[in-house]
CSV table of C-alpha atoms and ligand atoms in Angstrom, one decimal:
chain,number,residue,atom,x,y,z
J,1,MET,CA,-6.0,23.1,17.6
J,2,LYS,CA,-2.2,22.9,17.0
J,3,LEU,CA,-1.7,22.5,20.8
J,4,LEU,CA,-4.2,19.6,20.8
J,5,LEU,CA,-2.4,18.0,17.8
J,6,LEU,CA,1.0,18.5,19.6
J,7,ILE,CA,-0.3,16.9,22.9
J,8,SER,CA,-2.0,14.0,21.1
J,9,THR,CA,1.2,13.4,19.0
J,10,LEU,CA,3.5,13.4,22.1
J,11,VAL,CA,1.1,11.2,24.0
J,12,ALA,CA,0.5,8.8,21.2
J,13,VAL,CA,4.1,8.5,20.1
J,14,ASN,CA,5.5,8.0,23.6
J,15,GLY,CA,2.7,5.5,24.2
J,16,TYR,CA,3.7,3.7,21.0
J,17,ILE,CA,7.4,3.3,21.5
J,18,THR,CA,7.1,1.4,24.8
J,19,PRO,CA,5.0,-1.5,23.4
J,20,LEU,CA,7.2,-1.8,20.3
J,21,LEU,CA,10.3,-2.5,22.4
J,22,SER,CA,8.5,-4.9,24.7
J,23,VAL,CA,5.6,-6.6,23.0
J,24,ARG,CA,6.4,-7.2,19.4
J,25,SER,CA,8.5,-10.3,19.8
J,26,PRO,CA,7.6,-12.9,17.1
J,27,THR,CA,6.6,-15.4,19.7
J,28,SER,CA,3.8,-13.2,21.1
J,29,ARG,CA,1.7,-14.1,18.0
J,30,SER,CA,1.9,-17.8,18.2
J,31,PRO,CA,1.2,-19.0,14.6
J,32,THR,CA,-0.7,-22.0,15.7
J,33,THR,CA,-3.3,-19.9,17.5
J,34,PHE,CA,-4.1,-17.6,14.6
J,35,LEU,CA,-3.0,-18.8,11.3
J,36,ARG,CA,-3.4,-22.4,10.3
J,37,SER,CA,-2.4,-22.0,6.7
J,38,THR,CA,-0.4,-18.9,6.7
J,39,ALA,CA,2.9,-17.8,8.4
J,40,THR,CA,3.2,-15.3,11.2
J,41,PRO,CA,3.4,-11.6,10.3
J,42,PRO,CA,7.0,-10.5,10.7
J,43,ALA,CA,7.9,-8.2,13.6
J,44,SER,CA,10.9,-6.2,12.6
J,45,PRO,CA,12.6,-5.5,15.9
J,46,THR,CA,15.5,-3.8,14.2
J,47,ARG,CA,13.7,-0.8,12.8
J,48,LYS,CA,13.6,2.0,15.4
J,49,ALA,CA,10.8,4.6,15.4
J,50,PRO,CA,11.5,8.2,16.1
J,51,ILE,CA,10.6,9.8,19.4
J,52,PHE,CA,9.4,13.4,19.1
J,53,ASP,CA,10.0,15.0,22.4
J,54,GLU,CA,10.0,18.4,20.8
J,55,VAL,CA,7.4,19.3,18.2
J,56,CYS,CA,7.0,22.7,16.4
J,57,GLU,CA,3.6,24.1,17.4
J,58,THR,CA,3.1,25.6,13.9
J,59,THR,CA,4.1,22.7,11.7
J,60,GLY,CA,3.6,19.6,13.9
J,61,VAL,CA,5.6,16.6,12.9
J,62,THR,CA,6.0,16.7,9.1
J,63,LEU,CA,6.6,13.6,7.0
J,64,THR,CA,9.9,15.2,5.9
J,65,ARG,CA,11.1,15.5,9.5
J,66,PHE,CA,9.7,12.0,10.3
J,67,MET,CA,11.7,10.4,7.5
J,68,ILE,CA,14.9,12.3,8.4
J,69,GLU,CA,14.6,11.0,12.0
J,70,VAL,CA,13.9,7.5,10.8
J,71,ALA,CA,17.1,7.6,8.7
J,72,MET,CA,19.1,8.9,11.6
J,73,LEU,CA,17.9,6.0,13.8
J,74,ASN,CA,18.2,3.4,11.0
J,75,PRO,CA,21.5,4.0,9.0
J,76,GLU,CA,20.6,1.3,6.5
J,77,LEU,CA,17.7,3.6,5.5
J,78,ALA,CA,19.8,6.7,5.0
J,79,GLU,CA,18.8,7.1,1.4
J,80,LEU,CA,15.0,6.5,1.9
J,81,PRO,CA,14.1,10.1,2.9
J,82,SER,CA,15.0,11.4,-0.6
J,83,LEU,CA,12.9,8.7,-2.2
J,84,PHE,CA,10.0,9.5,0.1
J,85,SER,CA,10.4,13.2,-0.7
J,86,GLY,CA,10.0,12.4,-4.4
J,87,ILE,CA,6.8,10.3,-3.6
J,88,GLU,CA,5.5,13.1,-1.3
J,89,THR,CA,6.0,15.8,-4.0
J,90,ALA,CA,4.3,13.6,-6.6
J,91,CYS,CA,1.3,12.9,-4.3
J,92,LYS,CA,0.8,16.6,-3.6
J,93,ALA,CA,0.9,17.3,-7.3
J,94,ILE,CA,-1.5,14.5,-8.0
J,95,SER,CA,-3.9,15.6,-5.2
J,96,ASN,CA,-4.0,19.0,-7.0
J,97,MET,CA,-4.5,17.5,-10.4
J,98,VAL,CA,-7.4,15.3,-9.2
J,99,LYS,CA,-9.0,18.1,-7.2
J,100,ARG,CA,-8.9,20.5,-10.2
J,101,SER,CA,-9.5,17.9,-13.0
J,102,GLN,CA,-13.1,19.0,-13.6
J,103,LEU,CA,-11.9,22.6,-14.1
J,104,THR,CA,-8.8,21.8,-16.1
J,105,GLY,CA,-10.4,19.3,-18.5
J,106,LEU,CA,-8.3,16.4,-17.1
J,107,THR,CA,-11.4,14.2,-17.1
J,108,GLY,CA,-12.3,11.3,-19.4
J,109,LEU,CA,-10.2,8.9,-21.4
J,110,ALA,CA,-6.7,9.4,-22.6
J,111,ASP,CA,-6.4,10.3,-26.3
J,112,GLY,CA,-10.2,10.5,-26.4
J,113,GLY,CA,-10.4,6.7,-25.7
J,114,GLY,CA,-8.5,3.8,-27.3
J,115,SER,CA,-5.4,4.1,-25.1
J,116,ILE,CA,-5.3,0.6,-23.6
J,117,ASN,CA,-2.8,-0.5,-20.9
J,118,VAL,CA,-1.2,-3.9,-20.8
J,119,GLN,CA,-4.2,-5.2,-18.8
J,120,GLY,CA,-6.6,-4.3,-21.5
J,121,GLU,CA,-8.1,-1.4,-19.5
J,122,GLU,CA,-8.9,1.9,-21.2
J,123,GLN,CA,-6.6,4.5,-19.7
J,124,LYS,CA,-8.0,7.7,-18.2
J,125,GLN,CA,-6.2,10.9,-18.9
J,126,LEU,CA,-5.3,11.1,-15.2
J,127,ASP,CA,-3.9,7.5,-15.3
J,128,VAL,CA,-1.3,8.5,-17.9
J,129,MET,CA,-0.5,11.9,-16.3
J,130,THR,CA,-0.2,10.7,-12.7
J,131,ASN,CA,2.0,7.9,-14.0
J,132,ASP,CA,4.3,10.4,-15.6
J,133,VAL,CA,4.4,12.7,-12.6
J,134,LEU,CA,5.3,9.8,-10.3
J,135,LYS,CA,7.9,8.3,-12.7
J,136,ARG,CA,9.7,11.7,-13.0
J,137,ALA,CA,9.5,12.5,-9.3
J,138,LEU,CA,11.0,9.1,-8.5
J,139,ARG,CA,13.7,9.3,-11.2
J,140,PHE,CA,14.8,12.8,-10.0
J,141,THR,CA,15.7,11.5,-6.6
J,142,GLY,CA,18.6,9.6,-8.1
J,143,LYS,CA,17.8,6.7,-5.8
J,144,LEU,CA,15.9,4.5,-8.2
J,145,GLY,CA,17.2,1.5,-10.1
J,146,VAL,CA,13.9,0.1,-11.5
J,147,LEU,CA,10.3,1.0,-11.4
J,148,ALA,CA,7.1,-1.0,-12.2
J,149,SER,CA,3.7,0.6,-12.6
J,150,GLU,CA,0.2,-0.5,-13.4
J,151,GLU,CA,0.4,1.8,-16.4
J,152,GLU,CA,3.8,0.4,-17.7
J,153,ASP,CA,3.8,-2.8,-19.7
J,154,THR,CA,7.1,-3.9,-18.3
J,155,PRO,CA,9.4,-2.8,-15.5
J,156,VAL,CA,11.4,0.3,-16.4
J,157,ASP,CA,15.1,0.5,-16.0
J,158,VAL,CA,16.0,3.9,-14.6
J,159,PRO,CA,19.4,4.7,-16.2
J,160,SER,CA,21.7,6.8,-14.1
J,161,ARG,CA,22.1,10.2,-15.7
J,162,LYS,CA,25.4,11.3,-17.2
J,163,THR,CA,25.5,14.7,-15.5
J,164,ASP,CA,28.5,16.7,-14.7
J,165,VAL,CA,26.9,17.8,-11.5
J,166,MET,CA,28.3,15.9,-8.5
J,167,PHE,CA,25.0,14.0,-8.0
J,168,ASP,CA,24.9,11.0,-5.7
J,169,GLU,CA,23.0,8.6,-7.9
J,170,THR,CA,22.8,5.3,-6.2
J,171,SER,CA,19.8,3.6,-7.8
J,172,LYS,CA,19.5,1.8,-4.5
J,173,TYR,CA,15.8,1.1,-4.7
J,174,VAL,CA,13.0,-0.5,-6.8
J,175,ALA,CA,9.6,1.2,-6.7
J,176,VAL,CA,6.3,-0.4,-7.6
J,177,PHE,CA,3.2,1.7,-7.8
J,178,ASP,CA,-0.4,2.2,-8.9
J,179,PRO,CA,-0.4,5.9,-9.7
J,180,LEU,CA,-4.2,6.4,-9.5
J,181,ASP,CA,-6.0,3.5,-7.9
J,182,GLY,CA,-9.7,3.6,-8.4
J,183,SER,CA,-9.4,5.8,-11.4
J,184,SER,CA,-12.6,4.4,-12.8
J,185,ASN,CA,-14.3,6.6,-10.1
J,186,VAL,CA,-12.2,9.7,-10.5
J,187,ASP,CA,-14.5,11.7,-12.8
J,188,ALA,CA,-17.3,11.3,-10.3
J,189,GLY,CA,-15.2,12.8,-7.5
J,190,ILE,CA,-15.1,9.5,-5.6
J,191,PRO,CA,-11.9,9.0,-3.5
J,192,THR,CA,-8.9,7.6,-5.4
J,193,GLY,CA,-5.3,7.1,-4.4
J,194,THR,CA,-1.7,6.3,-5.1
J,195,ILE,CA,-0.3,3.0,-3.8
J,196,PHE,CA,3.5,2.4,-3.6
J,197,GLY,CA,6.0,-0.3,-2.5
J,198,ILE,CA,9.8,0.0,-2.1
J,199,PHE,CA,12.3,-2.8,-2.4
J,200,GLU,CA,16.1,-2.9,-2.3
J,201,HIS,CA,17.6,-2.8,-5.8
J,202,ASP,CA,20.1,-5.6,-6.4
J,203,GLU,CA,22.6,-4.5,-9.1
J,204,GLU,CA,24.3,-7.8,-8.9
J,205,CYS,CA,21.2,-9.9,-9.3
J,206,VAL,CA,22.0,-13.0,-11.4
J,207,VAL,CA,19.7,-13.6,-14.4
J,208,GLU,CA,19.2,-16.5,-16.7
J,209,ASP,CA,19.5,-16.1,-20.4
J,210,SER,CA,16.3,-15.3,-22.0
J,211,LYS,CA,15.8,-15.4,-25.7
J,212,ASP,CA,13.4,-12.5,-25.9
J,213,MET,CA,14.8,-10.2,-23.3
J,214,THR,CA,18.0,-8.4,-22.9
J,215,GLU,CA,20.1,-9.0,-19.8
J,216,ASP,CA,19.2,-5.6,-18.5
J,217,GLU,CA,15.5,-6.3,-19.1
J,218,MET,CA,15.8,-9.6,-17.2
J,219,LYS,CA,17.7,-7.9,-14.4
J,220,CYS,CA,14.8,-5.4,-14.1
J,221,LEU,CA,12.3,-8.2,-14.0
J,222,VAL,CA,14.2,-10.1,-11.3
J,223,ASN,CA,14.6,-7.0,-9.3
J,224,THR,CA,10.9,-6.4,-9.5
J,225,LEU,CA,9.3,-9.8,-9.0
J,226,LYS,CA,9.9,-10.0,-5.2
J,227,PRO,CA,7.5,-11.2,-2.5
J,228,GLY,CA,6.0,-8.6,-0.2
J,229,THR,CA,8.1,-10.0,2.7
J,230,ASP,CA,11.0,-8.2,0.9
J,231,LEU,CA,9.3,-4.8,1.1
J,232,ILE,CA,11.3,-2.2,3.1
J,233,ALA,CA,8.5,0.4,2.9
J,234,SER,CA,5.0,0.8,1.5
J,235,GLY,CA,2.1,3.2,1.7
J,236,TYR,CA,-0.7,5.0,-0.1
J,237,CYS,CA,-1.9,8.5,-0.5
J,238,LEU,CA,-5.7,9.0,-0.4
J,239,TYR,CA,-7.3,11.9,-2.4
J,240,SER,CA,-10.5,12.5,-0.5
J,241,SER,CA,-12.2,15.0,1.8
J,242,SER,CA,-8.6,15.3,3.2
J,243,CYS,CA,-5.4,14.1,1.6
J,244,PHE,CA,-3.9,11.4,3.7
J,245,PHE,CA,-0.4,9.8,3.4
J,246,VAL,CA,-0.2,6.5,5.2
J,247,MET,CA,3.1,4.6,5.3
J,248,THR,CA,5.2,1.9,7.1
J,249,ILE,CA,8.8,1.1,7.1
J,250,GLY,CA,8.3,-2.1,9.1
J,251,ASN,CA,7.8,-0.6,12.5
J,252,GLY,CA,4.1,0.2,12.7
J,253,VAL,CA,1.9,2.4,10.5
J,254,TYR,CA,1.8,6.2,10.5
J,255,GLY,CA,-0.8,8.5,9.0
J,256,PHE,CA,-0.2,12.1,7.9
J,257,THR,CA,-2.7,14.7,6.7
J,258,LEU,CA,-1.9,17.3,4.1
J,259,ASP,CA,-2.0,20.7,5.8
J,260,GLU,CA,-2.6,22.9,2.7
J,261,ASN,CA,-1.7,26.0,4.7
J,262,ILE,CA,1.9,25.0,4.9
J,263,GLY,CA,1.9,22.4,2.1
J,264,GLU,CA,3.2,19.7,4.3
J,265,PHE,CA,2.0,16.3,5.4
J,266,VAL,CA,1.6,16.5,9.2
J,267,LEU,CA,1.6,13.5,11.5
J,268,SER,CA,-2.1,13.0,12.5
J,269,HIS,CA,-2.4,9.3,13.0
J,270,PRO,CA,0.7,7.9,14.8
J,271,ASN,CA,0.7,4.1,15.3
J,272,ILE,CA,-2.5,3.1,13.6
J,273,LYS,CA,-3.7,-0.2,15.0
J,274,ILE,CA,-6.7,-1.9,13.3
J,275,PRO,CA,-9.3,-3.3,15.8
J,276,ALA,CA,-9.0,-7.1,16.1
J,277,THR,CA,-12.7,-7.6,15.4
J,278,SER,CA,-15.3,-5.5,13.6
J,279,LYS,CA,-18.7,-5.5,12.0
J,280,ILE,CA,-18.0,-4.0,8.6
J,281,TYR,CA,-17.3,-6.0,5.5
J,282,SER,CA,-16.3,-4.4,2.2
J,283,PHE,CA,-16.6,-6.4,-1.1
J,284,ASN,CA,-18.3,-6.0,-4.4
J,285,GLU,CA,-21.2,-8.2,-3.4
J,286,ALA,CA,-22.4,-8.4,-7.0
J,287,ASN,CA,-19.8,-11.1,-7.5
J,288,MET,CA,-20.8,-13.0,-4.3
J,289,PRO,CA,-22.8,-15.8,-6.1
J,290,GLN,CA,-19.5,-16.8,-7.9
J,291,TRP,CA,-17.3,-16.7,-4.9
J,292,ASP,CA,-15.7,-19.8,-3.4
J,293,PRO,CA,-18.2,-21.4,-0.8
J,294,PRO,CA,-16.0,-20.7,2.3
J,295,MET,CA,-15.9,-17.0,1.4
J,296,ARG,CA,-19.6,-16.8,0.5
J,297,GLU,CA,-20.7,-18.7,3.6
J,298,THR,CA,-18.6,-16.7,6.0
J,299,VAL,CA,-20.0,-13.4,4.6
J,300,GLU,CA,-23.6,-14.8,4.7
J,301,LYS,CA,-23.0,-15.6,8.4
J,302,TRP,CA,-21.7,-12.0,9.0
J,303,ARG,CA,-24.9,-10.6,7.3
J,304,LEU,CA,-27.1,-12.7,9.6
J,305,GLY,CA,-25.0,-12.2,12.7
J,306,THR,CA,-24.3,-15.9,13.0
J,307,GLY,CA,-20.6,-15.7,12.4
J,308,ARG,CA,-17.9,-16.4,15.1
J,309,SER,CA,-18.3,-13.0,16.8
J,310,GLY,CA,-22.1,-13.2,16.7
J,311,LYS,CA,-22.2,-9.6,15.5
J,312,GLN,CA,-24.4,-8.6,12.5
J,313,PHE,CA,-22.1,-6.9,10.0
J,314,SER,CA,-22.9,-3.9,7.9
J,315,SER,CA,-21.6,-3.3,4.3
J,316,ARG,CA,-19.4,-0.5,3.1
J,317,TYR,CA,-17.8,-0.4,-0.4
J,318,ILE,CA,-16.4,2.6,-2.2
J,319,GLY,CA,-15.0,0.6,-5.1
J,320,SER,CA,-11.6,2.3,-4.7
J,321,MET,CA,-9.2,0.1,-2.9
J,322,VAL,CA,-7.3,2.9,-1.2
J,323,GLY,CA,-10.5,4.4,0.2
J,324,ASP,CA,-11.8,1.0,1.4
J,325,VAL,CA,-8.5,0.0,3.0
J,326,HIS,CA,-8.1,3.4,4.7
J,327,ARG,CA,-11.5,3.1,6.3
J,328,THR,CA,-10.7,-0.5,7.3
J,329,LEU,CA,-7.5,0.4,9.0
J,330,LEU,CA,-9.1,3.2,11.0
J,331,TYR,CA,-12.5,1.6,11.9
J,332,GLY,CA,-11.7,-2.1,11.5
J,333,GLY,CA,-13.5,-4.4,9.1
J,334,VAL,CA,-12.7,-6.8,6.3
J,335,PHE,CA,-12.0,-5.6,2.7
J,336,GLY,CA,-11.2,-7.8,-0.2
J,337,TYR,CA,-11.6,-9.0,-3.8
J,338,PRO,CA,-11.9,-12.7,-3.5
J,339,SER,CA,-11.5,-15.1,-6.4
J,340,ASP,CA,-14.7,-16.1,-8.2
J,341,LYS,CA,-15.7,-18.1,-11.2
J,342,LYS,CA,-15.1,-15.1,-13.5
J,343,ASN,CA,-11.9,-13.9,-11.9
J,344,LYS,CA,-10.0,-17.0,-10.8
J,345,ASN,CA,-7.3,-14.7,-9.2
J,346,GLY,CA,-9.6,-11.9,-8.2
J,347,LYS,CA,-9.1,-8.5,-9.7
J,348,LEU,CA,-6.4,-6.7,-7.6
J,349,ARG,CA,-2.7,-6.8,-8.7
J,350,LEU,CA,-0.3,-8.5,-6.3
J,351,LEU,CA,2.9,-6.4,-6.9
J,352,TYR,CA,1.6,-2.8,-6.6
J,353,GLU,CA,-1.8,-3.2,-4.9
J,354,GLY,CA,-1.9,-6.5,-2.9
J,355,ALA,CA,1.6,-6.6,-1.4
J,356,PRO,CA,2.0,-2.9,-0.4
J,357,MET,CA,-1.4,-2.8,1.2
J,358,SER,CA,-0.9,-6.2,3.0
J,359,TYR,CA,2.4,-4.9,4.5
J,360,LEU,CA,0.5,-2.0,5.9
J,361,MET,CA,-2.3,-4.2,7.2
J,362,GLU,CA,0.0,-6.6,9.0
J,363,GLN,CA,2.1,-3.7,10.4
J,364,ALA,CA,-1.2,-2.3,11.8
J,365,GLY,CA,-1.9,-5.7,13.5
J,366,GLY,CA,-4.3,-7.0,10.9
J,367,LEU,CA,-4.1,-10.0,8.5
J,368,SER,CA,-4.0,-10.3,4.7
J,369,SER,CA,-4.6,-13.6,3.0
J,370,THR,CA,-5.9,-15.2,-0.2
J,371,GLY,CA,-7.9,-17.5,2.1
J,372,LYS,CA,-5.3,-20.2,1.6
J,373,GLU,CA,-2.0,-18.4,1.9
J,374,ARG,CA,-0.4,-15.2,3.2
J,375,VAL,CA,-0.4,-12.5,0.5
J,376,LEU,CA,3.1,-11.2,1.5
J,377,GLU,CA,4.7,-14.6,0.9
J,378,ILE,CA,3.5,-15.0,-2.7
J,379,VAL,CA,6.5,-14.7,-5.1
J,380,PRO,CA,5.2,-12.9,-8.2
J,381,THR,CA,5.9,-14.5,-11.5
J,382,GLU,CA,4.4,-11.7,-13.6
J,383,VAL,CA,4.4,-7.9,-13.0
J,384,HIS,CA,0.7,-7.5,-13.5
J,385,GLN,CA,-0.5,-10.8,-11.9
J,386,ARG,CA,-3.7,-10.7,-9.9
J,387,VAL,CA,-4.3,-12.2,-6.5
J,388,PRO,CA,-7.5,-13.0,-4.5
J,389,MET,CA,-7.4,-11.0,-1.3
J,390,VAL,CA,-9.1,-10.7,2.1
J,391,MET,CA,-7.6,-8.3,4.5
J,392,GLY,CA,-8.5,-6.5,7.7
J,393,SER,CA,-9.3,-7.2,11.4
J,394,LYS,CA,-7.4,-10.3,12.3
J,395,ASP,CA,-10.1,-12.3,14.1
J,396,ASP,CA,-12.5,-11.8,11.2
J,397,VAL,CA,-10.0,-12.6,8.5
J,398,GLN,CA,-8.9,-15.7,10.5
J,399,GLU,CA,-12.6,-16.8,10.4
J,400,VAL,CA,-12.3,-16.8,6.5
J,401,ILE,CA,-9.0,-18.6,6.6
J,402,ASP,CA,-10.4,-21.3,8.9
J,403,ALA,CA,-13.4,-21.7,6.6
J,404,TYR,CA,-11.0,-22.3,3.7
J,405,SER,CA,-8.9,-24.7,5.7
J,406,LYS,CA,-12.0,-26.7,6.7
J,407,ALA,CA,-13.3,-26.8,3.1
T,501,FBP,P1,-7.5,0.4,-10.6
T,501,FBP,O1,-8.5,1.5,-10.6
T,501,FBP,O2,-6.2,0.9,-10.2
T,501,FBP,O3,-7.5,-0.4,-11.9
T,501,FBP,O4,-7.9,-0.6,-9.3
T,501,FBP,C1,-8.8,-1.5,-9.3
T,501,FBP,C2,-10.0,-1.1,-8.5
T,501,FBP,O5,-10.6,0.1,-9.0
T,501,FBP,C3,-9.7,-1.0,-7.0
T,501,FBP,O6,-9.4,0.2,-6.6
T,501,FBP,C4,-11.1,-1.4,-6.4
T,501,FBP,O7,-11.0,-2.0,-5.2
T,501,FBP,C5,-11.6,-2.4,-7.5
T,501,FBP,O8,-10.9,-2.2,-8.7
T,501,FBP,C6,-13.1,-2.2,-7.8
T,501,FBP,O9,-13.4,-3.2,-8.6
T,501,FBP,P2,-15.0,-3.5,-9.0
T,501,FBP,O10,-15.5,-2.2,-9.7
T,501,FBP,O11,-15.0,-4.7,-9.8
T,501,FBP,O12,-15.7,-3.6,-7.7
C-alpha cells in the first residue's frame, strides 16, 4: 500500500509541476470567454511547488515536510510552516474531540444552552472548545498578529508575549477561521470541519479615528477586513470517515489524509483539479422557491437535463459546507447557498467561509461567484458579513453567471 502511495505521489507530483510552469499563464484563461461579470482567477506564477523525488516509504510526504519544502522554495513564506504546524496540531486535537464527543459528553449546547454568539446562534459545547483550541494553537506559534473567528464577536489582537525566552515572535500573519463548520450536525455524527484563511499582518496599517474603537481595535479590524484576493493560504480540515486536510498557498490544491498510525497528515491528493463540468448540484433546495429567478431556473434545467450540458443532474447535500465542498472538489459539481427572499446575502460568511473556500476552488480550476461578482474580490465591511455563493465546476457555475448577466 505505501509503495502504491509512493508511486502515485511521485507520478502525480511530477505530472503536476510541468503544467504549472507552462500552462498557468493568466492569458490562458481569457476572461471574455468564461467570465462576463467577474474577473479572471489569479495564477500565481511566483509560488513554487515542492518536487518530491525522494519519499519515505513509511511516512509518505507529510504535511510538515511539504510546508518545510514550500518555505525553502518560497523564502517569503519562511514563517508559514510554524503557523501551519499550529493549525495542524489543532485539527488533530479537534478530530479527536469530535470523534470522542459522544463518549466524553462534549455534545449538546454550551452552558446547557443560552450561550449565543454574535450572529445570534446558540453555541454548541464543541463550537466553544474548538475555538479555544485553535486560538491557543495559533497564538503559541508566535506568528499571529490578529485572529478573527465565527465564535468571536470582534477580531482579536494577539499581543506578543513578554517572555524572557528568546522567542521569535513576529506576528506576521492574520488568521480567520470557522473552528467547527457544520456544528449543527455534529451531535448526529455528520461530517463537520474547520475552515481557515491566512493573510499578511500589516503592523503599519493606517486607521481612521473611530469614536467607539481604540486605535488597536481599528488596526485589528483593518487587518482583518481584506478581500480573498489578499489570501496567502487557505484550507479546511474535514472530520469524516477519514480526516482530510486540504490546503492551497496559491499554487494548486493539495489534500492530505490523517494516518493515525503515525499521527501525521500524509499527501494523498496532490494537485486536486475539479472537473470542468459535472452532474451534481448541492444546495438546500427547501429555499429554492425564494431564490433569484436566474438561480432557480438554472437548477430547474439541471434537474430536467435541459441545461447547457444537456445532462440530468443529481442532488447531494450534507448541510456541512466542508463536506459538500470536499465532495465537489473531488467529484465535480456545484455547491452553494444563494441569496433568497429570506436571506438577502445567503447564509455563509464571507471572511472565514466564503473567501477561504473560494480561493481553494479557484486554485483547483473551478469558479466561485455570487452570480454577479467574483467572491474573492469582495472587500468585507464587517467581520461576520454573509455572501451569496455558487462555487464548483467552472462550466456549470459559468452557466449560472450567464443566467444572472442575462437577467
Ligand atoms: P456553521 O455551522 O459554521 O454556522 O455553518 C453554516 C452551515 O452549517 C454550513 O456548513 C452549511 O453549508 C449551511 O450552514 C447549512 O445551512 P442550512 O441548514 O440552512 O442548509
